mmCIF file of C-alpha atoms in Angstrom:
data_model
loop_
_atom_site.group_PDB
_atom_site.id
_atom_site.type_symbol
_atom_site.label_atom_id
_atom_site.label_comp_id
_atom_site.label_asym_id
_atom_site.label_seq_id
_atom_site.Cartn_x
_atom_site.Cartn_y
_atom_site.Cartn_z
ATOM 1 C CA ASP X 604 40.454 72.439 162.273
ATOM 2 C CA SER X 605 37.700 69.863 162.894
ATOM 3 C CA GLY X 606 37.199 70.879 166.511
ATOM 4 C CA VAL X 607 38.075 67.374 167.749
ATOM 5 C CA THR X 608 41.193 67.369 169.913
ATOM 6 C CA GLN X 609 43.320 64.322 170.542
ATOM 7 C CA THR X 610 46.252 64.077 172.921
ATOM 8 C CA PRO X 611 49.016 63.167 172.790
ATOM 9 C CA LYS X 612 49.906 63.468 169.113
ATOM 10 C CA HIS X 613 52.722 60.951 169.386
ATOM 11 C CA LEU X 614 53.414 58.212 171.887
ATOM 12 C CA ILE X 615 56.320 55.789 172.034
ATOM 13 C CA THR X 616 56.167 53.020 174.578
ATOM 14 C CA ALA X 617 57.528 49.555 175.244
ATOM 15 C CA THR X 618 55.813 46.225 174.824
ATOM 16 C CA GLY X 619 53.763 45.184 177.825
ATOM 17 C CA GLN X 620 53.012 48.741 178.871
ATOM 18 C CA ARG X 621 49.671 50.527 179.187
ATOM 19 C CA VAL X 622 48.743 53.873 177.625
ATOM 20 C CA THR X 623 45.750 56.185 177.623
ATOM 21 C CA LEU X 624 44.683 58.209 174.610
ATOM 22 C CA ARG X 625 42.420 61.173 175.160
ATOM 23 C CA CYS X 626 39.782 62.748 172.928
ATOM 24 C CA SER X 627 37.781 65.934 173.358
ATOM 25 C CA PRO X 628 34.850 66.008 170.922
ATOM 26 C CA ARG X 629 33.500 69.067 169.185
ATOM 27 C CA SER X 630 31.481 71.278 171.463
ATOM 28 C CA GLY X 631 28.009 69.804 171.862
ATOM 29 C CA ASP X 632 28.719 66.503 170.109
ATOM 30 C CA LEU X 633 27.327 63.543 172.021
ATOM 31 C CA SER X 634 28.784 60.685 169.992
ATOM 32 C CA VAL X 635 32.436 59.664 170.082
ATOM 33 C CA TYR X 636 34.041 57.004 167.918
ATOM 34 C CA TRP X 637 37.482 55.415 168.027
ATOM 35 C CA TYR X 638 39.196 54.060 164.938
ATOM 36 C CA GLN X 639 42.533 52.380 164.385
ATOM 37 C CA GLN X 640 44.498 52.977 161.185
ATOM 38 C CA SER X 641 47.289 50.567 160.313
ATOM 39 C CA LEU X 642 49.042 49.729 157.066
ATOM 40 C CA ASP X 643 47.765 46.168 156.920
ATOM 41 C CA GLN X 644 44.226 46.608 158.290
ATOM 42 C CA GLY X 645 43.381 50.080 157.055
ATOM 43 C CA LEU X 646 40.823 52.098 159.044
ATOM 44 C CA GLN X 647 38.998 49.889 161.522
ATOM 45 C CA PHE X 648 36.182 50.894 163.831
ATOM 46 C CA LEU X 649 36.886 50.096 167.472
ATOM 47 C CA ILE X 650 34.077 51.477 169.611
ATOM 48 C CA GLN X 651 31.376 54.144 169.838
ATOM 49 C CA TYR X 652 29.975 55.976 172.847
ATOM 50 C CA TYR X 653 26.872 58.105 172.888
ATOM 51 C CA ASN X 654 26.203 60.448 175.787
ATOM 52 C CA GLY X 655 28.277 58.363 178.164
ATOM 53 C CA GLU X 656 26.947 54.947 177.151
ATOM 54 C CA GLU X 657 28.631 52.376 174.968
ATOM 55 C CA ARG X 658 26.641 52.164 171.736
ATOM 56 C CA ALA X 659 28.572 49.912 169.379
ATOM 57 C CA LYS X 660 31.653 47.760 169.406
ATOM 58 C CA GLY X 661 33.847 46.773 166.531
ATOM 59 C CA ASN X 662 36.860 44.502 166.466
ATOM 60 C CA ILE X 663 38.252 45.909 169.669
ATOM 61 C CA LEU X 664 40.703 43.678 171.497
ATOM 62 C CA GLU X 665 39.989 42.682 175.086
ATOM 63 C CA ARG X 666 43.229 44.439 176.066
ATOM 64 C CA PHE X 667 41.637 47.703 174.895
ATOM 65 C CA SER X 668 38.898 49.573 176.704
ATOM 66 C CA ALA X 669 37.297 52.975 176.463
ATOM 67 C CA GLN X 670 34.950 55.241 178.314
ATOM 68 C CA GLN X 671 33.142 58.527 177.863
ATOM 69 C CA PHE X 672 32.991 60.858 180.811
ATOM 70 C CA PRO X 673 30.152 63.182 181.922
ATOM 71 C CA ASP X 674 31.868 66.123 180.214
ATOM 72 C CA LEU X 675 31.752 63.977 177.026
ATOM 73 C CA HIS X 676 35.490 63.591 176.580
ATOM 74 C CA SER X 677 36.628 60.044 175.950
ATOM 75 C CA GLU X 678 39.642 57.940 176.738
ATOM 76 C CA LEU X 679 40.931 54.832 175.015
ATOM 77 C CA ASN X 680 43.044 52.585 177.224
ATOM 78 C CA LEU X 681 45.435 50.145 175.610
ATOM 79 C CA SER X 682 47.159 47.618 177.846
ATOM 80 C CA SER X 683 49.701 44.789 177.539
ATOM 81 C CA LEU X 684 50.872 46.493 174.389
ATOM 82 C CA GLU X 685 52.309 44.463 171.533
ATOM 83 C CA LEU X 686 54.341 45.535 168.527
ATOM 84 C CA GLY X 687 51.284 45.013 166.351
ATOM 85 C CA ASP X 688 49.371 47.677 168.257
ATOM 86 C CA SER X 689 51.528 50.330 166.627
ATOM 87 C CA ALA X 690 49.098 52.413 164.586
ATOM 88 C CA LEU X 691 47.385 55.745 164.222
ATOM 89 C CA TYR X 692 44.383 56.002 166.525
ATOM 90 C CA PHE X 693 41.653 58.413 165.510
ATOM 91 C CA CYS X 694 38.815 59.810 167.498
ATOM 92 C CA ALA X 695 35.771 61.208 165.737
ATOM 93 C CA SER X 696 32.655 62.904 167.020
ATOM 94 C CA SER X 697 29.193 63.618 165.706
ATOM 95 C CA ALA X 698 26.323 65.689 166.991
ATOM 96 C CA GLY X 699 23.760 62.943 167.284
ATOM 97 C CA LEU X 700 22.864 59.704 165.637
ATOM 98 C CA LEU X 701 21.020 59.737 162.331
ATOM 99 C CA ASN X 702 21.712 62.239 159.547
ATOM 100 C CA THR X 703 24.946 63.412 161.064
ATOM 101 C CA GLU X 704 28.490 63.268 159.855
ATOM 102 C CA ALA X 705 31.586 62.412 161.852
ATOM 103 C CA PHE X 706 34.435 64.876 162.321
ATOM 104 C CA PHE X 707 37.874 63.428 162.925
ATOM 105 C CA GLY X 708 40.727 64.524 165.130
ATOM 106 C CA GLN X 709 44.356 64.594 164.002
ATOM 107 C CA GLY X 710 45.045 61.227 165.557
ATOM 108 C CA THR X 711 47.527 59.809 168.043
ATOM 109 C CA ARG X 712 50.420 57.922 166.510
ATOM 110 C CA LEU X 713 51.339 55.058 168.825
ATOM 111 C CA THR X 714 54.655 53.308 168.380
ATOM 112 C CA VAL X 715 55.315 50.213 170.448
ATOM 113 C CA VAL X 716 58.982 49.225 170.625
ATOM 114 C CA ALA L 173 26.847 44.571 157.580
ATOM 115 C CA GLN L 174 28.462 46.852 155.037
ATOM 116 C CA SER L 175 31.679 46.669 153.048
ATOM 117 C CA VAL L 176 33.504 49.054 150.728
ATOM 118 C CA THR L 177 35.834 48.344 147.840
ATOM 119 C CA GLN L 178 38.042 51.040 146.430
ATOM 120 C CA LEU L 179 39.101 49.668 143.114
ATOM 121 C CA ASP L 180 42.397 51.523 142.732
ATOM 122 C CA SER L 181 45.022 51.693 145.452
ATOM 123 C CA GLN L 182 47.041 54.322 143.576
ATOM 124 C CA VAL L 183 46.074 56.835 140.893
ATOM 125 C CA PRO L 184 48.735 59.040 139.291
ATOM 126 C CA VAL L 185 47.543 61.947 137.161
ATOM 127 C CA PHE L 186 48.952 65.114 135.681
ATOM 128 C CA GLU L 187 47.979 68.532 136.947
ATOM 129 C CA GLU L 188 44.799 69.944 135.347
ATOM 130 C CA ALA L 189 43.701 66.481 134.161
ATOM 131 C CA PRO L 190 40.353 65.024 135.255
ATOM 132 C CA VAL L 191 40.287 62.223 137.785
ATOM 133 C CA GLU L 192 37.833 59.578 138.957
ATOM 134 C CA LEU L 193 38.357 57.540 142.105
ATOM 135 C CA ARG L 194 36.151 54.483 142.159
ATOM 136 C CA CYS L 195 34.188 53.147 145.096
ATOM 137 C CA ASN L 196 31.757 50.234 145.287
ATOM 138 C CA TYR L 197 29.865 49.208 148.378
ATOM 139 C CA SER L 198 27.848 46.295 149.614
ATOM 140 C CA SER L 199 24.966 46.519 152.062
ATOM 141 C CA SER L 200 21.703 44.750 152.832
ATOM 142 C CA VAL L 201 20.142 48.007 154.083
ATOM 143 C CA SER L 202 19.976 51.552 152.813
ATOM 144 C CA VAL L 203 23.156 53.504 153.357
ATOM 145 C CA TYR L 204 24.754 56.866 153.722
ATOM 146 C CA LEU L 205 27.981 57.374 151.768
ATOM 147 C CA PHE L 206 30.979 59.573 152.397
ATOM 148 C CA TRP L 207 34.318 60.521 150.916
ATOM 149 C CA TYR L 208 37.104 61.632 153.242
ATOM 150 C CA VAL L 209 40.546 62.976 152.366
ATOM 151 C CA GLN L 210 43.693 62.482 154.412
ATOM 152 C CA TYR L 211 46.682 64.714 153.760
ATOM 153 C CA PRO L 212 50.085 63.488 155.002
ATOM 154 C CA ASN L 213 50.321 63.434 158.801
ATOM 155 C CA GLN L 214 46.803 64.783 159.154
ATOM 156 C CA GLY L 215 43.403 63.554 160.204
ATOM 157 C CA LEU L 216 40.472 62.760 157.945
ATOM 158 C CA GLN L 217 38.545 65.628 156.428
ATOM 159 C CA LEU L 218 35.059 65.189 155.005
ATOM 160 C CA LEU L 219 34.922 65.962 151.264
ATOM 161 C CA LEU L 220 31.265 65.196 150.631
ATOM 162 C CA LYS L 221 28.374 63.020 151.700
ATOM 163 C CA TYR L 222 25.263 61.409 150.294
ATOM 164 C CA LEU L 223 22.362 61.038 152.701
ATOM 165 C CA SER L 224 19.336 61.224 150.410
ATOM 166 C CA GLY L 225 17.885 63.227 147.526
ATOM 167 C CA SER L 226 19.896 64.175 144.466
ATOM 168 C CA THR L 227 22.320 61.452 143.503
ATOM 169 C CA LEU L 228 24.931 63.980 142.403
ATOM 170 C CA VAL L 229 26.566 65.570 145.384
ATOM 171 C CA LYS L 230 29.071 68.379 145.386
ATOM 172 C CA GLY L 231 31.754 68.760 147.978
ATOM 173 C CA ILE L 232 34.650 70.939 148.900
ATOM 174 C CA ASN L 233 37.644 71.712 146.700
ATOM 175 C CA GLY L 234 35.704 71.124 143.469
ATOM 176 C CA PHE L 235 35.017 67.425 144.057
ATOM 177 C CA GLU L 236 31.725 65.736 143.290
ATOM 178 C CA ALA L 237 30.394 62.207 143.501
ATOM 179 C CA GLU L 238 27.469 60.334 142.058
ATOM 180 C CA PHE L 239 25.468 57.759 143.960
ATOM 181 C CA ASN L 240 24.361 54.881 141.739
ATOM 182 C CA LYS L 241 22.111 52.541 143.657
ATOM 183 C CA SER L 242 21.752 49.927 140.914
ATOM 184 C CA GLN L 243 25.522 49.627 140.548
ATOM 185 C CA THR L 244 26.158 50.172 144.267
ATOM 186 C CA SER L 245 28.796 52.728 143.423
ATOM 187 C CA PHE L 246 29.804 56.165 144.682
ATOM 188 C CA HIS L 247 32.636 57.350 142.455
ATOM 189 C CA LEU L 248 34.478 60.572 143.214
ATOM 190 C CA ARG L 249 35.363 62.957 140.393
ATOM 191 C CA LYS L 250 37.150 66.219 139.807
ATOM 192 C CA PRO L 251 37.339 67.825 136.363
ATOM 193 C CA SER L 252 40.762 69.405 136.852
ATOM 194 C CA VAL L 253 43.153 68.459 139.652
ATOM 195 C CA HIS L 254 45.842 70.519 141.341
ATOM 196 C CA ILE L 255 49.124 69.527 142.931
ATOM 197 C CA SER L 256 47.510 70.270 146.291
ATOM 198 C CA ASP L 257 44.980 67.453 145.730
ATOM 199 C CA THR L 258 47.753 64.910 146.307
ATOM 200 C CA ALA L 259 46.472 62.920 149.287
ATOM 201 C CA GLU L 260 44.802 59.664 150.232
ATOM 202 C CA TYR L 261 41.067 59.412 149.672
ATOM 203 C CA PHE L 262 38.745 57.134 151.589
ATOM 204 C CA CYS L 263 35.254 56.070 150.682
ATOM 205 C CA ALA L 264 33.061 55.156 153.655
ATOM 206 C CA VAL L 265 29.580 53.786 154.227
ATOM 207 C CA ARG L 266 27.237 53.511 157.164
ATOM 208 C CA GLY L 267 23.784 52.108 157.608
ATOM 209 C CA ALA L 268 20.969 54.633 157.385
ATOM 210 C CA GLN L 269 18.658 52.983 159.858
ATOM 211 C CA GLY L 270 20.307 53.497 163.209
ATOM 212 C CA GLY L 271 21.621 50.905 165.595
ATOM 213 C CA SER L 272 25.152 51.979 164.986
ATOM 214 C CA GLU L 273 26.570 54.975 163.236
ATOM 215 C CA LYS L 274 29.997 53.456 162.688
ATOM 216 C CA LEU L 275 31.700 54.102 159.388
ATOM 217 C CA VAL L 276 33.061 51.255 157.309
ATOM 218 C CA PHE L 277 35.992 52.443 155.226
ATOM 219 C CA GLY L 278 37.591 51.281 152.027
ATOM 220 C CA LYS L 279 41.330 50.680 151.917
ATOM 221 C CA GLY L 280 41.969 54.096 150.406
ATOM 222 C CA THR L 281 43.222 55.452 147.091
ATOM 223 C CA LYS L 282 46.449 57.423 146.953
ATOM 224 C CA LEU L 283 46.076 60.214 144.441
ATOM 225 C CA THR L 284 49.339 61.669 143.190
ATOM 226 C CA VAL L 285 49.135 64.781 141.039
ATOM 227 C CA ASN L 286 52.257 65.376 138.997
ATOM 228 C CA PRO L 287 53.292 68.682 137.379
#
C-alpha cells in the first residue's frame, strides 16, 4: 500500500458528461501529480500541484482542470468527455521537491461510452 | 526536456533465467532515474532509483540497475526471475535541477516469466 488513495476505482460515464477524480496523498506529502495512462499514449504527465499551488503543466487538455485543497487532497475534473478520454488516471504524491520519489495510487479507470 | 526509450516492448523468459530490461534516456540536464513495476490492475510501485553516487543501485525483489552516463542508459537486471515477476516495467526520468519534478516515462516493457 503506497499510502496514496484514489477514488473512485472505476467510473463509467457517457460522452459529454463531467466527472471528478479524487486523490488523497500520503500523510505529509505536499506535492501531487496527475498522470494519464492509455494504450496509445502510455503514461503521460498532466499536472503537478505543490502545497496548493500549480507547479507544472503537461499536455493537459483545456477540458481538464485540477486543484489542490488546503488539506492537500486533490481533484481532477474532466468535462465534455469524449471516447478518447477513456484511460487509467493515476495520482502520485511526493514529500517535497528535490531528492524525493513519487508514490502512486491504484488509479481510477475511466470508461467513456 | 527529457525522453525515455525502452528498447523492448515484450520480454519472455523462463523461470530462474536472468533478465535485462533496457532503458535509454535523453536529457540536456542531469537527471534522476527510476524503475517502476505495474502488476495487473494495480498502481505503479517503485523498484529502485538513481539520484547520485554509486552507479549500481539495488532495489526491491532482487532487482538492480546500472546508471551509465556515457551511454545514457539505465538497464534493469535480475539474475534469476520468478513467475511472480510477471508484470509491466517502466523506466522513468526527471530533471535533477528543480523547476518541475514530473516524471517522463518510457512506453513500458512487459515481462512474462514462463515455467
